[in-house]
Amino acid sequence: MGDSPTWTAAPGAARRARSVLATAWSCAVSTQGGREEFAGAHTVAEDGRVLLRLPGDSALGAAALCAPRGELPAVLEFADVAPVPVRDRIRARLWLTGRFAHADEHLVFQPRRVVLRQAPAAVVVDPEEFAAAGPDPLASAEARLLTHLADAHPDAVRRLTRLVAADSLHGAVRVRPLAVDRHGLTLRVERARTHGDVRLPFHAPADDVARLTERMHALLAQASAASCPRALQRQRADGDG
């Protein structure tokens, strides 16, 4: 895709759901027998099936063995946690409803219903679209990229606020990078009691880290040419930024 100056797309729900699934470290499994939480125990197949390796003392494995036809209905829940410390760090939650079946040393979960909840509401994702979609190409590197931006380049984050409308910065006490994907960077604007998010779209998609670097340089160049918002000027004058 060419470098179109009007590129403003955002990730679709299926790709966003697959990104949450690809990067989540832990998951919670609910069945009729109860709820268990597992950390570092799952992997994801290309078609979105979840492979879960159980600890020896898990009741889930025994329940799956005893299930009729060897299939255990369950709901899996995953949380997408912002890698940079911000207020309200849960960016999204993903629920998969389906059935477990045994396969070698794993339980294999086939999603039948997919629900993604992120601001402002929850959406139901078509299971076929979910299976066909892949995670965002920057998903595996996002945590490293955002923490580096926040910790090593706070001056760049401040400069990027020049691209934010002054009304969105009114009362801001802190601005932090919240998310990045192939389509753009999202900033979390925190106020004394509330917060809001502002998206800065790239002029063209970034499908790898090298292209992301180019897109970020382009945003910073735009920010350098923009005037500092009055709201942020007042914030600095008060000693908050």
PDB file of N, CA, C and O in Angstrom, residues 1 8 11-12 38 40 54 67 96 123 138 144-145 158 162 168 171 177 182 193 197 208 216-218 232:
ATOM      1  N   MET A   1       0.852  -1.196   0.000  1.00  0.00           N
ATOM      2  CA  MET A   1       0.000   0.000   0.000  1.00  0.00           C
ATOM      3  C   MET A   1       0.885   1.241   0.000  1.00  0.00           C
ATOM      4  O   MET A   1       1.881   1.306   0.701  1.00  0.00           O
ATOM      5  N   THR A   8      -6.012   6.802   7.603  1.00  0.00           N
ATOM      6  CA  THR A   8      -6.427   6.989   8.995  1.00  0.00           C
ATOM      7  C   THR A   8      -7.048   5.721   9.579  1.00  0.00           C
ATOM      8  O   THR A   8      -7.767   5.784  10.559  1.00  0.00           O
ATOM      9  N   PRO A  11      -7.145  -0.688  13.569  1.00  0.00           N
ATOM     10  CA  PRO A  11      -7.274  -2.151  13.497  1.00  0.00           C
ATOM     11  C   PRO A  11      -8.727  -2.592  13.579  1.00  0.00           C
ATOM     12  O   PRO A  11      -9.516  -2.057  14.359  1.00  0.00           O
ATOM     13  N   GLY A  12      -9.102  -3.576  12.766  1.00  0.00           N
ATOM     14  CA  GLY A  12     -10.432  -4.144  12.852  1.00  0.00           C
ATOM     15  C   GLY A  12     -10.576  -4.986  14.103  1.00  0.00           C
ATOM     16  O   GLY A  12      -9.597  -5.354  14.758  1.00  0.00           O
ATOM     17  N   PHE A  38      -4.428 -19.479  34.637  1.00  0.00           N
ATOM     18  CA  PHE A  38      -3.174 -20.073  34.190  1.00  0.00           C
ATOM     19  C   PHE A  38      -2.258 -18.970  33.663  1.00  0.00           C
ATOM     20  O   PHE A  38      -2.701 -18.079  32.936  1.00  0.00           O
ATOM     21  N   GLY A  40       1.356 -18.266  31.571  1.00  0.00           N
ATOM     22  CA  GLY A  40       2.394 -18.833  30.725  1.00  0.00           C
ATOM     23  C   GLY A  40       2.115 -20.246  30.270  1.00  0.00           C
ATOM     24  O   GLY A  40       3.052 -20.984  29.948  1.00  0.00           O
ATOM     25  N   LEU A  54      -1.537 -27.984  30.860  1.00  0.00           N
ATOM     26  CA  LEU A  54      -2.015 -27.896  32.225  1.00  0.00           C
ATOM     27  C   LEU A  54      -0.981 -28.366  33.237  1.00  0.00           C
ATOM     28  O   LEU A  54      -0.234 -29.319  32.971  1.00  0.00           O
ATOM     29  N   ALA A  67     -15.613 -35.428  30.288  1.00  0.00           N
ATOM     30  CA  ALA A  67     -16.678 -34.728  29.579  1.00  0.00           C
ATOM     31  C   ALA A  67     -17.314 -35.631  28.529  1.00  0.00           C
ATOM     32  O   ALA A  67     -16.640 -36.461  27.914  1.00  0.00           O
ATOM     33  N   LEU A  96     -13.560 -15.883  24.859  1.00  0.00           N
ATOM     34  CA  LEU A  96     -13.761 -16.920  23.857  1.00  0.00           C
ATOM     35  C   LEU A  96     -14.643 -18.009  24.456  1.00  0.00           C
ATOM     36  O   LEU A  96     -14.319 -18.564  25.507  1.00  0.00           O
ATOM     37  N   VAL A 123     -17.903  -5.828  21.284  1.00  0.00           N
ATOM     38  CA  VAL A 123     -18.332  -6.225  19.948  1.00  0.00           C
ATOM     39  C   VAL A 123     -18.196  -7.734  19.820  1.00  0.00           C
ATOM     40  O   VAL A 123     -17.290  -8.343  20.407  1.00  0.00           O
ATOM     41  N   LEU A 138       2.952  -5.392  14.750  1.00  0.00           N
ATOM     42  CA  LEU A 138       3.772  -4.788  15.800  1.00  0.00           C
ATOM     43  C   LEU A 138       3.423  -5.316  17.188  1.00  0.00           C
ATOM     44  O   LEU A 138       4.033  -4.900  18.173  1.00  0.00           O
ATOM     45  N   ARG A 144       7.905  -3.468  24.277  1.00  0.00           N
ATOM     46  CA  ARG A 144       9.275  -2.920  24.258  1.00  0.00           C
ATOM     47  C   ARG A 144       9.289  -1.524  23.663  1.00  0.00           C
ATOM     48  O   ARG A 144       9.961  -0.615  24.183  1.00  0.00           O
ATOM     49  N   LEU A 145       8.562  -1.328  22.580  1.00  0.00           N
ATOM     50  CA  LEU A 145       8.560  -0.029  21.908  1.00  0.00           C
ATOM     51  C   LEU A 145       7.955   1.064  22.790  1.00  0.00           C
ATOM     52  O   LEU A 145       8.502   2.179  22.882  1.00  0.00           O
ATOM     53  N   ARG A 158       6.182  14.620  24.906  1.00  0.00           N
ATOM     54  CA  ARG A 158       5.719  16.001  25.101  1.00  0.00           C
ATOM     55  C   ARG A 158       5.579  16.721  23.754  1.00  0.00           C
ATOM     56  O   ARG A 158       4.626  17.476  23.536  1.00  0.00           O
ATOM     57  N   ARG A 162       1.750  18.341  20.744  1.00  0.00           N
ATOM     58  CA  ARG A 162       1.452  19.482  19.882  1.00  0.00           C
ATOM     59  C   ARG A 162       0.474  19.108  18.775  1.00  0.00           C
ATOM     60  O   ARG A 162      -0.134  19.994  18.162  1.00  0.00           O
ATOM     61  N   SER A 168      -8.565  18.597  24.185  1.00  0.00           N
ATOM     62  CA  SER A 168      -8.265  17.267  24.717  1.00  0.00           C
ATOM     63  C   SER A 168      -7.190  17.316  25.789  1.00  0.00           C
ATOM     64  O   SER A 168      -7.071  16.384  26.591  1.00  0.00           O
ATOM     65  N   GLY A 171      -6.684  20.564  31.379  1.00  0.00           N
ATOM     66  CA  GLY A 171      -6.591  19.949  32.696  1.00  0.00           C
ATOM     67  C   GLY A 171      -5.631  18.776  32.780  1.00  0.00           C
ATOM     68  O   GLY A 171      -5.585  18.089  33.805  1.00  0.00           O
ATOM     69  N   PRO A 177       2.329   7.268  26.506  1.00  0.00           N
ATOM     70  CA  PRO A 177       1.974   6.419  25.372  1.00  0.00           C
ATOM     71  C   PRO A 177       1.200   5.196  25.845  1.00  0.00           C
ATOM     72  O   PRO A 177       1.642   4.483  26.750  1.00  0.00           O
ATOM     73  N   ARG A 182       0.002  -0.862  13.663  1.00  0.00           N
ATOM     74  CA  ARG A 182       0.471  -0.493  12.328  1.00  0.00           C
ATOM     75  C   ARG A 182      -0.181   0.780  11.805  1.00  0.00           C
ATOM     76  O   ARG A 182       0.320   1.401  10.866  1.00  0.00           O
ATOM     77  N   ARG A 193      -8.968  13.719  37.859  1.00  0.00           N
ATOM     78  CA  ARG A 193      -9.911  12.663  38.213  1.00  0.00           C
ATOM     79  C   ARG A 193     -10.382  11.848  37.021  1.00  0.00           C
ATOM     80  O   ARG A 193     -11.108  10.869  37.206  1.00  0.00           O
ATOM     81  N   ASP A 197      -8.262   9.201  25.807  1.00  0.00           N
ATOM     82  CA  ASP A 197      -7.259   8.726  24.863  1.00  0.00           C
ATOM     83  C   ASP A 197      -7.343   9.521  23.571  1.00  0.00           C
ATOM     84  O   ASP A 197      -8.437   9.877  23.111  1.00  0.00           O
ATOM     85  N   ASP A 208       6.388  -3.165  10.069  1.00  0.00           N
ATOM     86  CA  ASP A 208       7.541  -3.673  10.803  1.00  0.00           C
ATOM     87  C   ASP A 208       8.140  -2.510  11.588  1.00  0.00           C
ATOM     88  O   ASP A 208       7.723  -1.357  11.442  1.00  0.00           O
ATOM     89  N   MET A 216       7.095   7.327  13.042  1.00  0.00           N
ATOM     90  CA  MET A 216       7.254   8.130  14.250  1.00  0.00           C
ATOM     91  C   MET A 216       8.056   9.393  13.952  1.00  0.00           C
ATOM     92  O   MET A 216       7.739  10.476  14.463  1.00  0.00           O
ATOM     93  N   HIS A 217       9.089   9.275  13.135  1.00  0.00           N
ATOM     94  CA  HIS A 217       9.864  10.459  12.753  1.00  0.00           C
ATOM     95  C   HIS A 217       8.986  11.465  12.005  1.00  0.00           C
ATOM     96  O   HIS A 217       9.126  12.681  12.176  1.00  0.00           O
ATOM     97  N   ALA A 218       8.070  10.943  11.176  1.00  0.00           N
ATOM     98  CA  ALA A 218       7.172  11.841  10.452  1.00  0.00           C
ATOM     99  C   ALA A 218       6.230  12.566  11.416  1.00  0.00           C
ATOM    100  O   ALA A 218       5.985  13.769  11.276  1.00  0.00           O
ATOM    101  N   LEU A 232      -1.352  22.988  27.299  1.00  0.00           N
ATOM    102  CA  LEU A 232      -0.095  22.412  27.753  1.00  0.00           C
ATOM    103  C   LEU A 232       0.856  23.502  28.233  1.00  0.00           C
ATOM    104  O   LEU A 232       1.626  23.316  29.163  1.00  0.00           O
TER     105      LEU A 232
END
